[in-house]
């Protein structure tokens, strides 16, 4: 079977091969030249019916006969002398014809001068020898009747064997086209096989066109070979077809059936059961196609027809897998395939833009499915229209979002962002306004990533809390690098926590009026193997997302216990504050474990202070408050950290069992300059007084800030002005110096 990619070539010599020839070849093999001459005279005297004629070939020895036979495969009858060089020369030649040359069609008539050399009947049968004659009995009439009867037999036998060969070809052809699943490869294989079945000569050619029914356009050429070669992909113009071909073609198309004319066989196929396409194959043959070939082509065309239907079916199924059925537009699978199939150049030129409809769930709940569908379609229309100059391709990304592939400069134009982030259109006669969040991702930044990974990044970016209020988000290579770093850091942090490598730094809290140290805040420190420190803001957040925060905080708490012990050994008895995260406070076992540690170390709870940020304290207020109450019950002081940055309601603040409020650093920095910050701090002081909180100011760096806070009535302060966070030895050293 030939590879369908190899260019098609027609057989040049095949036109000779046909059963329809009018000249029959006959061979006489005879070493008695006189008798042979007499035989030739008799042949000349024979006239056949229907303008058929004889061509008589001669040989005078077995070897000569073999050579003639191998050159002329279409000899119909051989008249063979039995006794030549040897007594059984003739029989040996018969054996060669049947078993070596494999010629089973040729008719064999044995002749002999000596009747005693007649072969046994079973030999006659096994070698398929038709007759046995005495040379002396062979009259002209006898010869004529032998010739005409054996010519009929030969014609009949060779027709059958041709048909067998042809059917074998059709079978092979069917097998070869069945493996092709794409319409071009399939039609190419079909044409290729038709060429083989017909043994098409150089002047012949095959053309296959396809089109949608009802589309009044010239159909496209799917494949073209032979004299039609070079038309692939073009519209079929009737100029390339002869008048005879055009007529057959139009007839086949209009009547939806195969049409056979003298030089053209035109096959009509359609895939009505699956889609609305039809295919027409035009076969041009130089020599008139005979009935036998028409028959073969018809048999083959059954296979072709099934093949076209199968491919249409496959395409339809594929289409379904890549289509959102409700919206009748490409779906996320499609988007994924498009991205995965892009080369580097295309990636560099393309952005993936996700348009997320805000409050979609609420809309869907209030207005129903049909409204949402219309919203999506209107949004698609808007996007396609606005981004038209940038060749947008759009697909459903999630139920509340559309994904668009668009050329990479589209979002440099601010007016585009403006018109797409708030869209307005009419649905069922009512004007609707749609707020949309736009995430832009440069695909080149994700060269190493699969489309699925890119989608995951897109989703997690849109879901991140700190992006919720942004209208336009850019996701770039830096984000990807950051993610990789985060992942690596996460792995390292896990190991560091397990190996208890995290340390505690202590930052003193000072009474602003007396300058006495009233305690410390314990802050976690993580030094990596390369000696660099990772900022707590970064690794605390990482530990929270990785589910490591409870482990981390327990570790730090343990170290705080040890620190308190060490201080006690030095005669220092000062409370240490520890930071707890929401995750700790929501976990059932956190309080239990902390309490168990306090018990184990035999430490007075009054030496401990729990800091929880304002934002976290308010989040899931009831549950956290219950937990805080348990700590307070133990005698541990509670302070609300980073106060002023959260959105606490006064009602809740008054209910939290806290004694201390820590004013966030952002209000303290340059306090003497900022009227609004001064105002805020004054408010906080009033609030604290009303609810009986102590106030600590964080982040005091200068004397001016220190003085201003004293003036404002703030008692306690913490900041670089007094000391940076220090490890235990330095802290002890500092403490001694400070007291002096
Ligand atoms: P925080 O609890 O509000 O801690 C105060 C932060 O302000 C510390 O940052 C401290 O080093 C810094 N700071 C103190 N004085 C000054 C100053 O005068 N100027 C400036 N610029 N900064 C000052 P740090 O150590 O980076 O910690 C950041 C945050 O990480 C902490 O804020 C706390 O929320 C969290 N954190 C630290 N350790 C832990 C821990 O063990 N567990 C938990 N859950 N969170 C922790
Ligand atoms: Mg703190
Ligand atoms: Mg703070």
CSV table of N, CA and C in Angstrom, one decimal, residues 493-601:
chain,number,residue,atom,x,y,z
A,493,UNK,N,10.2,26.5,53.6
A,493,UNK,CA,9.6,26.9,54.8
A,493,UNK,C,9.1,25.7,55.6
A,494,UNK,N,8.5,24.8,54.8
A,494,UNK,CA,8.1,23.5,55.5
A,494,UNK,C,9.2,22.8,56.2
A,495,UNK,N,10.3,22.7,55.5
A,495,UNK,CA,11.5,22.0,56.1
A,495,UNK,C,12.0,22.8,57.3
A,496,UNK,N,12.0,24.1,57.1
A,496,UNK,CA,12.6,24.9,58.2
A,496,UNK,C,11.7,24.8,59.5
A,497,UNK,N,10.4,24.8,59.3
A,497,UNK,CA,9.5,24.6,60.5
A,497,UNK,C,9.7,23.2,61.1
A,498,UNK,N,9.7,22.2,60.2
A,498,UNK,CA,9.9,20.8,60.8
A,498,UNK,C,11.2,20.7,61.5
A,499,UNK,N,12.2,21.4,61.0
A,499,UNK,CA,13.6,21.3,61.7
A,499,UNK,C,13.7,22.3,62.8
A,500,UNK,N,12.6,23.0,63.1
A,500,UNK,CA,12.6,24.0,64.2
A,500,UNK,C,13.7,25.1,64.0
A,501,UNK,N,13.9,25.5,62.7
A,501,UNK,CA,15.0,26.4,62.4
A,501,UNK,C,14.5,27.9,62.6
A,502,UNK,N,13.2,28.1,62.7
A,502,UNK,CA,12.8,29.5,62.9
A,502,UNK,C,13.2,30.0,64.3
A,503,UNK,N,13.4,31.4,64.3
A,503,UNK,CA,13.9,32.0,65.5
A,503,UNK,C,12.9,33.1,66.0
A,504,UNK,N,13.2,33.5,67.2
A,504,UNK,CA,12.3,34.6,67.7
A,504,UNK,C,13.2,35.8,68.0
A,505,UNK,N,12.7,37.0,67.4
A,505,UNK,CA,13.3,38.3,67.7
A,505,UNK,C,12.4,39.0,68.7
A,506,UNK,N,13.1,39.8,69.6
A,506,UNK,CA,12.3,40.4,70.7
A,506,UNK,C,12.4,41.9,70.5
A,507,UNK,N,11.3,42.6,70.5
A,507,UNK,CA,11.3,44.1,70.4
A,507,UNK,C,10.6,44.6,71.6
A,508,UNK,N,11.4,45.5,72.3
A,508,UNK,CA,10.8,46.0,73.6
A,508,UNK,C,9.6,47.0,73.4
A,509,UNK,N,8.8,47.0,74.4
A,509,UNK,CA,7.7,48.0,74.5
A,509,UNK,C,8.1,48.9,75.7
A,510,UNK,N,8.0,50.2,75.5
A,510,UNK,CA,8.5,51.1,76.5
A,510,UNK,C,7.4,52.0,77.0
A,511,UNK,N,7.4,52.3,78.3
A,511,UNK,CA,6.5,53.3,78.9
A,511,UNK,C,7.1,54.6,78.5
A,512,UNK,N,6.3,55.4,77.7
A,512,UNK,CA,6.8,56.6,77.1
A,512,UNK,C,7.1,57.7,78.2
A,513,UNK,N,6.4,57.7,79.3
A,513,UNK,CA,6.7,58.7,80.2
A,513,UNK,C,7.8,58.4,81.2
A,514,UNK,N,7.8,57.1,81.6
A,514,UNK,CA,8.8,56.7,82.6
A,514,UNK,C,10.1,56.1,81.9
A,515,UNK,N,10.0,55.8,80.6
A,515,UNK,CA,11.0,55.2,79.8
A,515,UNK,C,11.4,53.8,80.3
A,516,UNK,N,10.5,53.2,81.1
A,516,UNK,CA,10.8,51.8,81.5
A,516,UNK,C,10.3,50.8,80.5
A,517,UNK,N,11.0,49.7,80.4
A,517,UNK,CA,10.6,48.7,79.5
A,517,UNK,C,9.5,47.9,80.2
A,518,UNK,N,8.4,47.8,79.5
A,518,UNK,CA,7.3,47.1,80.1
A,518,UNK,C,7.0,45.7,79.6
A,519,UNK,N,7.8,45.3,78.5
A,519,UNK,CA,7.6,44.0,77.9
A,519,UNK,C,8.2,43.9,76.5
A,520,UNK,N,8.0,42.8,75.9
A,520,UNK,CA,8.6,42.6,74.6
A,520,UNK,C,7.5,42.0,73.6
A,521,UNK,N,7.7,42.3,72.3
A,521,UNK,CA,6.9,41.5,71.4
A,521,UNK,C,7.8,40.5,70.7
A,522,UNK,N,7.3,39.3,70.6
A,522,UNK,CA,8.1,38.3,69.9
A,522,UNK,C,7.7,38.2,68.5
A,523,UNK,N,8.7,38.3,67.6
A,523,UNK,CA,8.5,38.3,66.2
A,523,UNK,C,9.3,37.2,65.5
A,524,UNK,N,8.6,36.5,64.6
A,524,UNK,CA,9.3,35.3,64.0
A,524,UNK,C,10.3,35.7,63.0
A,525,UNK,N,11.4,35.0,63.0
A,525,UNK,CA,12.5,35.3,62.0
A,525,UNK,C,12.9,34.0,61.3
A,526,UNK,N,13.1,34.1,60.0
A,526,UNK,CA,13.5,32.9,59.2
A,526,UNK,C,14.7,33.3,58.4
A,527,UNK,N,15.8,32.6,58.7
A,527,UNK,CA,17.0,32.8,58.0
A,527,UNK,C,17.2,31.6,57.1
A,528,UNK,N,17.4,31.8,55.8
A,528,UNK,CA,17.5,30.6,54.9
A,528,UNK,C,19.0,30.1,54.9
A,529,UNK,N,19.2,29.0,54.3
A,529,UNK,CA,20.5,28.4,54.2
A,529,UNK,C,21.6,29.4,53.7
A,530,UNK,N,21.1,30.3,52.8
A,530,UNK,CA,22.1,31.2,52.2
A,530,UNK,C,22.3,32.4,53.1
A,531,UNK,N,21.9,32.3,54.3
A,531,UNK,CA,22.0,33.4,55.4
A,531,UNK,C,21.1,34.6,55.2
A,532,UNK,N,20.3,34.6,54.1
A,532,UNK,CA,19.4,35.8,53.9
A,532,UNK,C,18.2,35.6,54.8
A,533,UNK,N,17.6,36.7,55.2
A,533,UNK,CA,16.3,36.6,56.0
A,533,UNK,C,15.1,36.8,55.0
A,534,UNK,N,14.1,36.1,55.2
A,534,UNK,CA,12.9,36.3,54.5
A,534,UNK,C,12.0,37.2,55.4
A,535,UNK,N,11.4,38.2,54.8
A,535,UNK,CA,10.6,39.1,55.6
A,535,UNK,C,9.3,38.4,56.2
A,536,UNK,N,9.0,38.6,57.5
A,536,UNK,CA,7.9,37.9,58.0
A,536,UNK,C,6.6,38.1,57.3
A,537,UNK,N,6.4,39.3,56.7
A,537,UNK,CA,5.2,39.6,55.9
A,537,UNK,C,5.0,38.5,54.9
A,538,UNK,N,6.2,38.2,54.3
A,538,UNK,CA,6.1,37.2,53.2
A,538,UNK,C,5.9,35.8,53.7
A,539,UNK,N,6.8,35.4,54.7
A,539,UNK,CA,6.6,34.0,55.0
A,539,UNK,C,5.4,33.6,55.9
A,540,UNK,N,4.9,34.7,56.6
A,540,UNK,CA,3.7,34.4,57.4
A,540,UNK,C,2.5,34.2,56.5
A,541,UNK,N,2.5,35.0,55.4
A,541,UNK,CA,1.4,34.9,54.5
A,541,UNK,C,1.5,33.5,53.8
A,542,UNK,N,2.8,33.1,53.4
A,542,UNK,CA,3.0,31.9,52.8
A,542,UNK,C,2.6,30.7,53.7
A,543,UNK,N,3.0,30.8,54.9
A,543,UNK,CA,2.6,29.7,55.9
A,543,UNK,C,1.1,29.6,56.0
A,544,UNK,N,0.4,30.8,55.9
A,544,UNK,CA,-1.1,30.7,56.0
A,544,UNK,C,-1.7,30.0,54.8
A,545,UNK,N,-1.2,30.4,53.6
A,545,UNK,CA,-1.7,29.7,52.4
A,545,UNK,C,-1.3,28.2,52.3
A,546,UNK,N,-0.1,27.9,52.9
A,546,UNK,CA,0.3,26.5,52.8
A,546,UNK,C,-0.2,25.7,53.9
A,547,UNK,N,-1.0,26.3,54.8
A,547,UNK,CA,-1.5,25.5,55.9
A,547,UNK,C,-0.4,25.2,57.0
A,548,UNK,N,0.6,26.0,57.0
A,548,UNK,CA,1.7,25.7,57.9
A,548,UNK,C,1.7,26.7,59.1
A,549,UNK,N,0.7,27.6,59.2
A,549,UNK,CA,0.8,28.7,60.2
A,549,UNK,C,0.6,28.2,61.6
A,550,UNK,N,-0.2,27.2,61.8
A,550,UNK,CA,-0.4,26.7,63.1
A,550,UNK,C,0.9,26.1,63.7
A,551,UNK,N,1.5,25.3,62.8
A,551,UNK,CA,2.8,24.6,63.2
A,551,UNK,C,3.8,25.7,63.5
A,552,UNK,N,3.8,26.8,62.6
A,552,UNK,CA,4.8,27.8,62.8
A,552,UNK,C,4.5,28.5,64.2
A,553,UNK,N,3.3,28.9,64.4
A,553,UNK,CA,3.0,29.6,65.6
A,553,UNK,C,3.2,28.8,66.9
A,554,UNK,N,3.0,27.5,66.8
A,554,UNK,CA,3.3,26.6,68.0
A,554,UNK,C,4.8,26.6,68.2
A,555,UNK,N,5.5,26.5,67.1
A,555,UNK,CA,7.0,26.5,67.3
A,555,UNK,C,7.5,27.8,68.0
A,556,UNK,N,6.9,28.9,67.4
A,556,UNK,CA,7.4,30.2,68.0
A,556,UNK,C,6.9,30.3,69.5
A,557,UNK,N,5.7,29.8,69.8
A,557,UNK,CA,5.2,29.9,71.1
A,557,UNK,C,6.2,29.1,72.1
A,558,UNK,N,6.6,27.9,71.6
A,558,UNK,CA,7.5,27.1,72.3
A,558,UNK,C,8.8,27.9,72.6
A,559,UNK,N,9.3,28.6,71.6
A,559,UNK,CA,10.6,29.3,71.8
A,559,UNK,C,10.3,30.5,72.8
A,560,UNK,N,9.1,31.1,72.7
A,560,UNK,CA,8.8,32.1,73.7
A,560,UNK,C,8.9,31.6,75.1
A,561,UNK,N,8.3,30.4,75.3
A,561,UNK,CA,8.3,29.8,76.6
A,561,UNK,C,9.8,29.6,77.1
A,562,UNK,N,10.7,29.2,76.2
A,562,UNK,CA,12.1,29.0,76.6
A,562,UNK,C,12.7,30.4,76.9
A,563,UNK,N,12.3,31.4,76.1
A,563,UNK,CA,12.9,32.7,76.3
A,563,UNK,C,12.5,33.2,77.7
A,564,UNK,N,11.2,33.0,78.1
A,564,UNK,CA,10.7,33.5,79.4
A,564,UNK,C,11.5,32.8,80.5
A,565,UNK,N,11.8,31.5,80.3
A,565,UNK,CA,12.6,30.7,81.2
A,565,UNK,C,14.0,31.4,81.4
A,566,UNK,N,14.6,31.6,80.2
A,566,UNK,CA,16.0,32.2,80.2
A,566,UNK,C,16.0,33.5,80.9
A,567,UNK,N,15.0,34.4,80.6
A,567,UNK,CA,14.9,35.7,81.2
A,567,UNK,C,14.8,35.5,82.7
A,568,UNK,N,13.9,34.6,83.1
A,568,UNK,CA,13.7,34.3,84.6
A,568,UNK,C,15.0,34.0,85.3
A,569,UNK,N,15.8,33.2,84.5
A,569,UNK,CA,17.1,32.8,85.1
A,569,UNK,C,18.0,34.0,85.3
A,570,UNK,N,17.8,35.0,84.5
A,570,UNK,CA,18.6,36.3,84.6
A,570,UNK,C,17.9,37.3,85.5
A,571,UNK,N,16.9,36.9,86.1
A,571,UNK,CA,16.1,37.8,87.0
A,571,UNK,C,15.3,38.8,86.3
A,572,UNK,N,15.0,38.5,85.1
A,572,UNK,CA,14.1,39.4,84.3
A,572,UNK,C,12.7,38.8,84.3
A,573,UNK,N,11.7,39.6,84.6
A,573,UNK,CA,10.4,39.1,84.6
A,573,UNK,C,9.5,40.1,83.8
A,574,UNK,N,9.5,39.9,82.5
A,574,UNK,CA,8.7,40.9,81.6
A,574,UNK,C,7.8,40.1,80.7
A,575,UNK,N,6.6,40.6,80.5
A,575,UNK,CA,5.7,39.9,79.6
A,575,UNK,C,6.1,39.9,78.2
A,576,UNK,N,5.8,38.8,77.5
A,576,UNK,CA,6.2,38.7,76.0
A,576,UNK,C,4.9,38.6,75.2
A,577,UNK,N,4.7,39.4,74.2
A,577,UNK,CA,3.5,39.3,73.4
A,577,UNK,C,3.8,38.4,72.2
A,578,UNK,N,2.8,37.5,71.8
A,578,UNK,CA,3.0,36.7,70.7
A,578,UNK,C,1.8,37.0,69.7
A,579,UNK,N,2.1,36.8,68.4
A,579,UNK,CA,1.1,37.0,67.4
A,579,UNK,C,0.4,35.7,67.0
A,580,UNK,N,-0.9,35.8,67.0
A,580,UNK,CA,-1.7,34.7,66.6
A,580,UNK,C,-2.5,35.0,65.3
A,581,UNK,N,-2.6,34.0,64.5
A,581,UNK,CA,-3.4,34.3,63.2
A,581,UNK,C,-4.8,33.7,63.3
A,582,UNK,N,-5.7,34.2,62.4
A,582,UNK,CA,-7.0,33.7,62.5
A,582,UNK,C,-7.1,32.1,62.4
A,583,UNK,N,-6.2,31.6,61.6
A,583,UNK,CA,-6.2,30.1,61.4
A,583,UNK,C,-6.0,29.4,62.8
A,584,UNK,N,-5.1,30.0,63.6
A,584,UNK,CA,-4.8,29.5,65.0
A,584,UNK,C,-6.1,29.6,65.8
A,585,UNK,N,-6.7,30.8,65.7
A,585,UNK,CA,-7.8,31.0,66.6
A,585,UNK,C,-9.1,30.2,66.2
A,586,UNK,N,-9.1,29.9,65.0
A,586,UNK,CA,-10.3,29.1,64.5
A,586,UNK,C,-10.1,27.6,64.7
A,587,UNK,N,-8.8,27.2,64.9
A,587,UNK,CA,-8.5,25.8,65.1
A,587,UNK,C,-8.9,25.3,66.5
A,588,UNK,N,-9.4,24.1,66.6
A,588,UNK,CA,-9.9,23.7,67.9
A,588,UNK,C,-8.8,23.4,68.9
A,589,UNK,N,-7.7,23.0,68.4
A,589,UNK,CA,-6.6,22.5,69.3
A,589,UNK,C,-5.6,23.6,69.7
A,590,UNK,N,-5.7,24.8,69.1
A,590,UNK,CA,-4.7,25.8,69.4
A,590,UNK,C,-4.7,26.2,70.9
A,591,UNK,N,-5.9,26.6,71.4
A,591,UNK,CA,-5.9,27.0,72.8
A,591,UNK,C,-5.4,25.9,73.7
A,592,UNK,N,-5.9,24.7,73.4
A,592,UNK,CA,-5.6,23.5,74.2
A,592,UNK,C,-4.0,23.3,74.3
A,593,UNK,N,-3.4,23.4,73.1
A,593,UNK,CA,-2.0,23.3,73.1
A,593,UNK,C,-1.2,24.4,73.8
A,594,UNK,N,-1.6,25.6,73.6
A,594,UNK,CA,-1.0,26.7,74.3
A,594,UNK,C,-1.1,26.6,75.8
A,595,UNK,N,-2.3,26.2,76.2
A,595,UNK,CA,-2.6,26.1,77.7
A,595,UNK,C,-1.7,24.9,78.2
A,596,UNK,N,-1.5,23.9,77.5
A,596,UNK,CA,-0.7,22.7,77.9
A,596,UNK,C,0.8,23.1,78.0
A,597,UNK,N,1.2,24.0,77.1
A,597,UNK,CA,2.6,24.4,77.1
A,597,UNK,C,2.9,25.3,78.4
A,598,UNK,N,1.9,26.2,78.7
A,598,UNK,CA,2.1,27.1,79.8
A,598,UNK,C,2.2,26.3,81.1
A,599,UNK,N,1.3,25.2,81.2
A,599,UNK,CA,1.3,24.3,82.3
A,599,UNK,C,2.7,23.6,82.4
A,600,UNK,N,3.1,23.1,81.2
A,600,UNK,CA,4.3,22.3,81.1
A,600,UNK,C,5.6,23.1,81.6
A,601,UNK,N,5.6,24.4,81.1
A,601,UNK,CA,6.8,25.2,81.5
A,601,UNK,C,6.6,25.9,82.9
